[in-house]
Short mmCIF file of C-alpha atoms in Angstrom, two decimals:
data_model
loop_
_atom_site.label_atom_id
_atom_site.label_comp_id
_atom_site.label_asym_id
_atom_site.label_seq_id
_atom_site.Cartn_x
_atom_site.Cartn_y
_atom_site.Cartn_z
CA MET A 36 0.08 -0.06 0.05
CA LYS A 37 2.78 2.44 0.93
CA ARG A 38 4.66 1.50 -2.26
CA ALA A 39 1.54 2.03 -4.35
CA LYS A 40 0.99 5.54 -2.68
CA ALA A 41 4.63 6.58 -3.35
CA PHE A 42 4.40 5.15 -6.95
CA LEU A 43 1.27 7.08 -7.67
CA SER A 44 2.47 10.46 -6.20
CA THR A 45 5.78 10.25 -8.15
CA PHE A 46 3.83 9.33 -11.32
CA LEU A 47 1.45 12.32 -10.94
CA LEU A 48 4.34 14.68 -10.35
CA ALA A 49 6.25 13.41 -13.47
CA LEU A 50 3.15 13.63 -15.57
CA PHE A 51 2.40 17.07 -14.39
CA VAL A 52 5.91 18.32 -15.29
CA TYR A 53 5.79 16.56 -18.64
CA LEU A 54 2.30 17.95 -19.59
CA SER A 55 3.30 21.53 -18.49
CA LEU A 56 6.47 21.36 -20.71
CA THR A 57 4.62 20.09 -23.81
CA LEU A 58 1.68 22.45 -23.58
CA ALA A 59 0.57 23.26 -27.02
CA ALA A 60 3.99 22.17 -28.49
CA GLY A 61 2.67 19.87 -31.09
CA MET A 62 0.12 22.17 -32.54
CA PRO A 63 0.53 23.54 -35.95
CA GLU A 64 0.97 27.20 -35.10
CA TYR A 65 -1.59 29.19 -37.09
CA SER A 66 -4.25 26.64 -37.74
CA MET A 67 -6.51 27.17 -34.65
CA ALA A 68 -9.52 29.34 -34.68
CA PRO A 69 -8.34 32.79 -33.20
CA GLU A 70 -11.72 33.48 -31.58
CA GLU A 71 -11.31 30.48 -29.13
CA PRO A 72 -7.98 31.05 -27.45
CA TRP A 73 -8.39 28.23 -24.92
CA SER A 74 -8.83 25.66 -27.70
CA GLN A 75 -5.14 26.12 -28.45
CA ILE A 76 -3.95 24.93 -25.04
CA ILE A 77 -4.50 21.25 -25.46
CA TRP A 78 -2.48 18.15 -25.88
CA SER A 79 -2.57 15.69 -28.70
CA PHE A 80 -3.28 12.03 -28.03
CA GLU A 81 0.29 11.11 -28.83
CA GLU A 82 1.52 13.44 -26.31
CA PHE A 83 -0.56 11.93 -23.55
CA VAL A 84 0.60 8.25 -24.46
CA LEU A 85 4.25 9.31 -24.50
CA GLY A 86 3.83 11.39 -21.28
CA ILE A 87 2.18 8.44 -19.40
CA SER A 88 4.71 5.88 -20.52
CA VAL A 89 7.68 8.13 -19.69
CA SER A 90 6.10 8.85 -16.24
CA LEU A 91 5.50 5.17 -15.53
CA ILE A 92 9.23 4.51 -16.27
CA VAL A 93 10.38 7.42 -13.98
CA ALA A 94 8.01 6.46 -11.24
CA SER A 95 9.04 2.80 -11.16
CA LEU A 96 12.75 3.96 -11.01
CA VAL A 97 12.71 6.70 -8.42
CA ASP A 98 9.75 6.35 -6.12
CA HIS A 99 11.81 5.06 -3.26
CA ILE A 100 14.06 8.22 -3.56
CA LEU A 101 11.25 10.83 -3.81
CA CYS A 102 9.12 9.30 -0.95
CA ARG A 103 11.96 8.14 1.39
CA THR A 104 9.89 8.75 4.60
CA GLU A 105 6.44 7.13 4.86
CA ASP A 106 4.67 10.33 5.08
CA PHE A 107 2.19 11.72 2.44
CA ARG A 108 1.18 14.98 3.99
CA MET A 109 2.31 16.81 0.69
CA MET A 110 -0.47 15.02 -1.28
CA ASN A 111 -2.88 17.56 0.16
CA PRO A 112 -3.41 20.39 -2.29
CA VAL A 113 -4.03 22.91 0.42
CA ARG A 114 -0.32 22.73 1.45
CA TRP A 115 0.59 23.43 -2.22
CA GLY A 116 -1.59 26.58 -1.99
CA ILE A 117 0.15 27.72 1.22
CA ILE A 118 3.61 27.26 -0.63
CA LEU A 119 2.26 29.73 -3.31
CA VAL A 120 1.25 32.22 -0.73
CA TYR A 121 4.50 31.94 1.05
CA SER A 122 6.26 32.94 -2.11
CA ILE A 123 4.93 36.55 -1.64
CA PRO A 124 6.77 37.32 1.79
CA LEU A 125 9.75 35.43 0.48
CA PHE A 126 9.92 37.71 -2.46
CA ILE A 127 9.66 40.78 -0.35
CA GLU A 128 12.45 39.57 1.88
CA MET A 129 14.60 38.69 -1.18
CA ALA A 130 14.31 42.18 -2.41
CA LYS A 131 15.32 43.59 0.90
CA ALA A 132 18.36 41.12 0.87
CA ASN A 133 19.50 42.32 -2.39
CA LEU A 134 19.33 45.99 -1.51
CA ASP A 135 21.34 45.15 1.60
CA VAL A 136 23.99 43.16 -0.19
CA ALA A 137 24.14 45.89 -2.95
CA TYR A 138 24.89 48.40 -0.17
CA ARG A 139 27.67 46.17 1.30
CA ILE A 140 29.22 45.54 -2.15
CA ILE A 141 29.49 49.34 -2.66
CA THR A 142 30.64 50.27 0.72
CA GLY A 143 32.53 47.07 1.71
CA LYS A 144 31.25 47.26 5.39
CA ILE A 145 31.26 43.56 6.52
CA GLU A 146 31.54 41.78 9.98
CA PRO A 147 31.01 38.12 9.23
CA ALA A 148 30.48 35.34 11.68
CA ILE A 149 29.24 31.71 11.58
CA VAL A 150 26.39 31.22 14.10
CA LYS A 151 24.27 28.38 15.21
CA ILE A 152 20.47 28.47 15.14
CA GLU A 153 17.91 25.86 16.38
CA PRO A 154 14.77 26.20 14.15
CA ASP A 155 13.06 23.15 15.82
CA LEU A 156 11.60 21.75 12.66
CA GLU A 157 11.45 17.99 12.15
CA SER A 158 10.77 17.10 8.56
CA ASP A 159 13.27 17.12 5.79
CA LEU A 160 11.18 19.15 3.58
CA GLY A 161 10.82 21.82 6.18
CA LEU A 162 14.57 22.01 6.74
CA THR A 163 15.21 22.26 3.01
CA PHE A 164 12.76 25.03 2.53
CA LEU A 165 14.25 26.91 5.51
CA ALA A 166 17.74 26.54 4.26
CA ASN A 167 16.90 27.73 0.84
CA SER A 168 14.90 30.63 2.24
CA ILE A 169 17.73 31.65 4.54
CA THR A 170 20.17 31.52 1.54
CA LEU A 171 18.01 33.85 -0.42
CA THR A 172 17.49 36.36 2.35
CA PRO A 173 19.32 39.35 4.06
CA GLY A 174 23.12 38.70 4.55
CA THR A 175 22.62 35.01 5.55
CA LEU A 176 23.99 31.86 3.94
CA THR A 177 23.46 28.25 5.27
CA VAL A 178 26.76 26.45 5.71
CA ASP A 179 25.83 23.26 7.39
CA ILE A 180 22.82 21.35 8.70
CA ASP A 181 22.68 18.80 11.50
CA ASP A 182 19.35 17.19 10.65
CA LYS A 183 19.23 14.85 13.62
CA LYS A 184 19.44 17.62 16.19
CA SER A 185 17.67 20.15 13.97
CA GLU A 186 20.58 22.62 14.12
CA MET A 187 21.77 24.91 11.26
CA TYR A 188 25.06 26.91 10.95
CA ILE A 189 24.60 30.16 9.18
CA HIS A 190 27.19 32.58 7.88
CA TRP A 191 25.98 36.06 8.78
CA ILE A 192 27.53 38.93 6.86
CA LYS A 193 26.86 41.37 9.69
CA ILE A 194 26.63 39.76 13.15
CA GLY A 195 23.72 40.83 15.41
CA GLU A 196 21.74 39.78 18.49
CA ASP A 197 19.65 36.58 18.99
CA PRO A 198 20.31 34.62 15.79
CA THR A 199 17.51 32.13 16.02
CA GLU A 200 14.76 34.72 16.17
CA ASN A 201 16.38 37.21 13.81
CA ILE A 202 17.27 34.96 11.01
CA ALA A 203 14.68 32.11 11.13
CA GLY A 204 11.75 33.51 13.12
CA ARG A 205 10.05 35.06 10.08
CA PHE A 206 10.13 31.76 8.04
CA VAL A 207 9.46 29.15 10.68
CA LYS A 208 5.95 30.13 11.43
CA TRP A 209 5.16 30.00 7.66
CA ILE A 210 6.97 26.67 7.07
CA ARG A 211 5.14 24.95 10.08
CA ARG A 212 1.90 25.52 8.17
CA PHE A 213 2.69 23.43 5.21
CA ALA A 214 5.56 21.04 6.09
CA GLU A 215 5.03 20.01 9.67
CA MET B 283 6.22 54.36 -26.03
CA THR B 284 3.25 52.64 -24.37
CA TRP B 285 3.12 51.71 -20.68
CA PRO B 286 3.62 47.84 -21.09
CA MET B 287 6.87 48.58 -22.88
CA MET B 288 7.91 50.75 -20.03
CA VAL B 289 7.20 48.16 -17.53
CA ILE B 290 9.09 45.54 -19.45
CA LEU B 291 12.07 47.98 -19.99
CA ILE B 292 12.24 48.76 -16.28
CA LEU B 293 12.18 45.00 -15.35
CA LEU B 294 14.95 44.37 -17.83
CA ILE B 295 17.10 47.29 -16.63
CA ILE B 296 16.74 45.98 -12.91
CA SER B 297 17.73 42.56 -14.00
CA VAL B 298 20.94 43.88 -15.87
CA ILE B 299 21.85 46.07 -12.74
CA PHE B 300 21.60 43.22 -10.25
CA ASN B 301 23.57 40.99 -12.46
CA ALA B 302 26.25 43.66 -12.67
CA LEU B 303 26.30 44.00 -8.80
CA GLY B 304 26.71 40.25 -8.35
CA THR B 305 29.70 40.24 -10.73
CA ILE B 306 31.28 43.14 -9.06
CA GLY B 307 30.73 41.64 -5.66
CA LEU B 308 32.57 38.46 -6.87
CA HIS B 309 35.78 40.59 -7.23
CA ARG B 310 35.24 42.95 -4.24
CA PHE B 311 34.65 40.72 -1.31
CA PRO B 312 37.64 39.16 0.48
CA ASP B 313 36.79 35.36 0.97
CA VAL B 314 34.62 32.46 -0.36
CA TYR B 315 31.70 32.98 1.93
CA THR B 316 31.20 36.69 1.32
CA ARG B 317 31.74 36.13 -2.42
CA LEU B 318 28.98 33.39 -2.26
CA HIS B 319 26.74 36.02 -0.76
CA ALA B 320 27.19 38.43 -3.57
CA ALA B 321 27.31 35.83 -6.35
CA THR B 322 24.17 33.76 -5.32
CA LYS B 323 21.87 36.48 -4.09
CA CYS B 324 22.41 39.10 -6.77
CA THR B 325 22.70 36.87 -9.82
CA THR B 326 19.76 34.68 -8.73
CA PHE B 327 17.58 37.89 -8.22
CA GLY B 328 18.73 39.35 -11.50
CA THR B 329 17.94 36.16 -13.42
CA ILE B 330 14.55 35.93 -11.69
CA PHE B 331 13.84 39.51 -12.96
CA MET B 332 14.90 38.30 -16.47
CA THR B 333 12.39 35.59 -16.34
CA PHE B 334 9.71 38.05 -15.19
CA THR B 335 10.71 40.29 -18.13
CA VAL B 336 10.35 37.45 -20.65
CA MET B 337 7.10 36.40 -19.08
CA ALA B 338 5.56 39.85 -19.20
CA TYR B 339 6.86 40.35 -22.84
CA SER B 340 5.45 37.02 -24.08
CA ILE B 341 2.04 37.58 -22.31
CA ARG B 342 1.96 41.09 -23.83
CA ARG B 343 2.74 39.55 -27.47
CA TYR B 344 0.03 37.00 -26.79
CA VAL B 345 -2.61 39.64 -25.95
CA ILE B 346 -1.81 41.94 -28.91
CA MET B 347 -1.48 39.23 -31.48
CA THR B 348 -4.45 36.97 -32.44
CA ASP B 349 -2.30 33.94 -33.31
CA GLY B 350 0.35 34.18 -30.78
CA THR B 351 0.19 30.63 -29.15
CA LYS B 352 3.89 30.41 -29.42
CA PHE B 353 4.27 33.26 -26.89
CA LEU B 354 1.89 31.65 -24.35
CA ASN B 355 3.98 28.54 -24.56
CA MET B 356 7.00 30.68 -24.02
CA ALA B 357 5.65 32.15 -20.88
CA ILE B 358 4.77 28.76 -19.44
CA HIS B 359 8.30 27.46 -20.15
CA THR B 360 9.79 30.48 -18.72
CA PHE B 361 7.89 29.75 -15.44
CA VAL B 362 9.29 26.31 -15.39
CA ALA B 363 12.79 27.75 -15.75
CA LEU B 364 12.07 30.07 -12.83
CA ILE B 365 11.10 27.21 -10.52
CA ALA B 366 14.19 25.20 -11.62
CA LEU B 367 16.37 28.27 -10.73
CA LEU B 368 14.76 28.77 -7.38
CA ILE B 369 15.26 25.33 -6.33
CA THR B 370 18.79 24.64 -7.65
CA ASN B 371 20.51 27.80 -7.05
CA PRO B 372 20.44 28.12 -3.27
CA THR B 373 21.22 24.37 -2.85
CA GLY B 374 24.34 24.73 -5.02
CA ALA B 375 25.51 27.65 -2.94
CA HIS B 376 24.93 25.66 0.23
CA ALA B 377 26.95 22.71 -1.18
CA ILE B 378 29.87 25.00 -2.05
CA ALA B 379 29.78 26.66 1.42
CA ARG B 380 29.92 23.31 3.15
CA ALA B 381 32.64 22.04 1.02
CA ALA B 382 34.75 25.18 1.66
CA HIS B 383 34.32 24.80 5.32
CA LYS B 384 35.36 21.15 5.17
CA MET B 385 38.41 22.09 3.15
CA GLY B 386 39.43 24.15 6.06
CA ILE B 387 38.88 27.58 4.72
CA LYS B 388 38.33 29.99 7.61
CA PRO B 389 35.99 33.00 7.12
CA GLU B 390 38.05 36.07 6.90
CA LYS B 391 37.65 38.79 9.67
CA ALA B 392 35.24 36.46 11.41
CA VAL B 393 34.06 37.44 14.85
CA LYS B 394 32.65 34.08 15.91
CA ASP B 395 32.64 30.57 14.43
CA ASP B 396 30.19 27.99 16.08
CA LEU B 397 30.68 25.39 13.45
CA GLU B 398 34.44 25.33 14.16
CA ASP B 399 33.85 24.95 17.86
CA LYS B 400 31.40 22.08 17.30
CA GLU B 401 34.02 20.25 15.08
CA SER B 402 36.82 20.63 17.41
CA GLU B 403 34.65 19.23 20.29
CA VAL B 404 33.88 16.14 18.14
CA SER B 405 37.42 15.30 17.31
CA MET C 216 7.80 46.10 -30.16
CA ILE C 217 10.89 46.12 -32.38
CA GLU C 218 12.78 48.28 -29.93
CA LEU C 219 12.18 45.65 -27.14
CA THR C 220 14.02 42.99 -29.38
CA THR C 221 16.97 45.39 -29.47
CA ALA C 222 16.80 45.71 -25.71
CA PHE C 223 16.90 42.00 -25.24
CA TYR C 224 19.86 41.72 -27.41
CA ALA C 225 21.57 44.48 -25.41
CA ALA C 226 20.97 42.73 -22.20
CA ALA C 227 22.39 39.46 -23.67
CA LEU C 228 25.49 41.41 -24.66
CA ALA C 229 25.85 42.83 -21.16
CA ILE C 230 25.47 39.37 -19.71
CA ALA C 231 28.20 38.18 -22.07
CA LEU C 232 30.44 40.97 -20.73
CA TYR C 233 29.69 39.81 -17.09
CA ILE C 234 30.69 36.35 -17.98
CA ILE C 235 34.03 37.41 -19.16
CA ILE C 236 34.51 39.42 -15.83
CA CYS C 237 33.52 36.32 -13.87
CA ALA C 238 35.94 34.15 -15.95
CA LEU C 239 38.72 36.48 -14.63
CA ARG C 240 37.87 35.19 -11.14
CA VAL C 241 38.17 31.73 -12.27
CA PHE C 242 41.76 32.33 -13.34
CA LEU C 243 42.65 34.50 -10.35
CA GLY C 244 40.81 32.70 -7.53
CA PRO C 245 43.27 31.64 -4.71
CA SER C 246 41.54 28.56 -3.71
CA ALA C 247 39.51 25.88 -5.67
CA ALA C 248 36.29 27.00 -3.76
CA ASP C 249 36.66 30.49 -5.26
CA ARG C 250 36.84 29.10 -8.69
CA THR C 251 33.70 26.99 -8.11
CA VAL C 252 31.88 29.97 -6.89
CA ALA C 253 32.81 31.93 -9.98
CA LEU C 254 31.73 28.89 -12.23
CA ASP C 255 28.43 28.69 -10.46
CA THR C 256 27.90 32.44 -11.09
CA ILE C 257 28.78 31.94 -14.78
CA ASN C 258 26.21 29.22 -15.03
CA THR C 259 23.46 31.33 -13.55
CA LEU C 260 24.45 34.18 -16.06
CA VAL C 261 24.47 31.73 -18.91
CA ILE C 262 20.81 30.85 -18.01
CA GLY C 263 19.81 34.44 -17.90
CA GLY C 264 21.45 35.11 -21.26
CA MET C 265 19.69 32.10 -22.89
CA ILE C 266 16.41 33.26 -21.72
CA ALA C 267 17.04 36.79 -23.05
CA LEU C 268 18.13 35.49 -26.41
CA GLY C 269 15.24 33.19 -26.57
CA ALA C 270 12.87 36.24 -26.18
CA ALA C 271 14.92 38.24 -28.75
CA MET C 272 14.85 35.51 -31.35
CA MET C 273 11.33 34.38 -30.38
CA GLU C 274 12.53 30.71 -29.96
CA THR C 275 10.97 28.70 -27.17
CA LEU C 276 13.69 25.98 -27.70
CA PHE C 277 16.31 28.26 -26.10
CA ILE C 278 14.29 28.34 -22.94
CA ASP C 279 13.87 24.54 -22.84
CA ILE C 280 17.61 24.39 -23.23
CA ALA C 281 17.93 26.91 -20.30
CA ILE C 282 15.94 24.61 -18.12
CA VAL C 283 18.02 21.47 -18.82
CA TYR C 284 21.15 23.68 -18.38
CA ALA C 285 19.94 24.77 -15.01
CA ILE C 286 19.52 21.20 -13.80
CA LEU C 287 22.86 19.87 -15.34
CA SER C 288 24.88 22.76 -14.00
CA PHE C 289 23.36 22.15 -10.48
CA ILE C 290 24.55 18.58 -10.66
CA THR C 291 28.02 19.66 -11.78
CA THR C 292 28.26 22.16 -8.82
CA LEU C 293 27.18 19.38 -6.35
CA PHE C 294 29.73 16.97 -7.77
CA ILE C 295 32.56 19.53 -7.62
CA ALA C 296 31.49 20.41 -4.08
CA LYS C 297 31.53 16.75 -3.03
CA TYR C 298 34.95 16.30 -4.61
CA LEU C 299 36.38 19.31 -2.69
CA GLU C 300 34.95 17.97 0.50
CA GLY C 301 37.15 14.91 0.14
CA GLY C 302 35.85 12.29 -2.31
CA VAL C 303 32.38 10.68 -2.94
CA SER C 304 31.82 8.42 0.02
#
């Protein structure tokens, strides 16, 4: 049963990526009726057959890699919606980060340190998201993760007070909503 | 010059400026970690803005042309490229930082190094 | 919209210039990690340039190649990092 669920989720993900990449790719360009724009976004039958067979091969090869833990919380589409909403605060933080790094490139004022934070997240997905978010935001870069004790080592370009709260606090409460 | 063209041009200029900052930072900062800061953040942000530009451009072409299926296709492919960039780029930076620390490169002018302390405790 | 095509070509030209400047760091870099950082930056810039050229020439194929290049360059970076750490174990 677990194997079947892992197989099915890998298959659906692979099929989704394949279909989004081949969207309207096999269509003759100017033959569709221009008054119906949505009739152009459609797959041909051959596209479906090829996509399903490739996804079956992929799913049979890598399902034990994608679903390593027996945990299928991410099958829930609500969590994917929360990831989309999360991209908005992440983008704002990224814009701030880039202005900050641009300022430091021009003036050269740095005071780097490697600090330890304890974000208290359990799942691998949550830690991965947190590490990537930290790397993309103000003056911080993940150097190492201890996933057993849930500790992260962060290179901070300008050292400040209370690293756990200042670096990870903004993201942890978002990431708990979809990954824990 | 119409306003969609202005928006697209402004996005393009932001992208080129941030890529330039990343390149300058690569030469201006003193050690590996700070160089990673400049290179990863600025060039990722610049390239994200490049994908935004191309998405806006192709959607605009799709709207003003009656037979522009190709451009909608281009917008979707650019979105997939954006997601690939967002996942792969910070992970690559993280791998390089970890490798540099395991090679024994110390962060220059560092005030504090918790990871160093932890490694010396274990060994 | 013809001027925008020119703007995309100009952006691709600027990115080519940045790639040359980054290549300087590949030659200069004191340690192997510095060179890897410069190579990673070059990879990201190549992806941006490919996307700009794809928009300028109106070829979706360039953007497909950019996606594949992103994933392959990521794997290359991971392998170099693993090698620098001290072998694939």
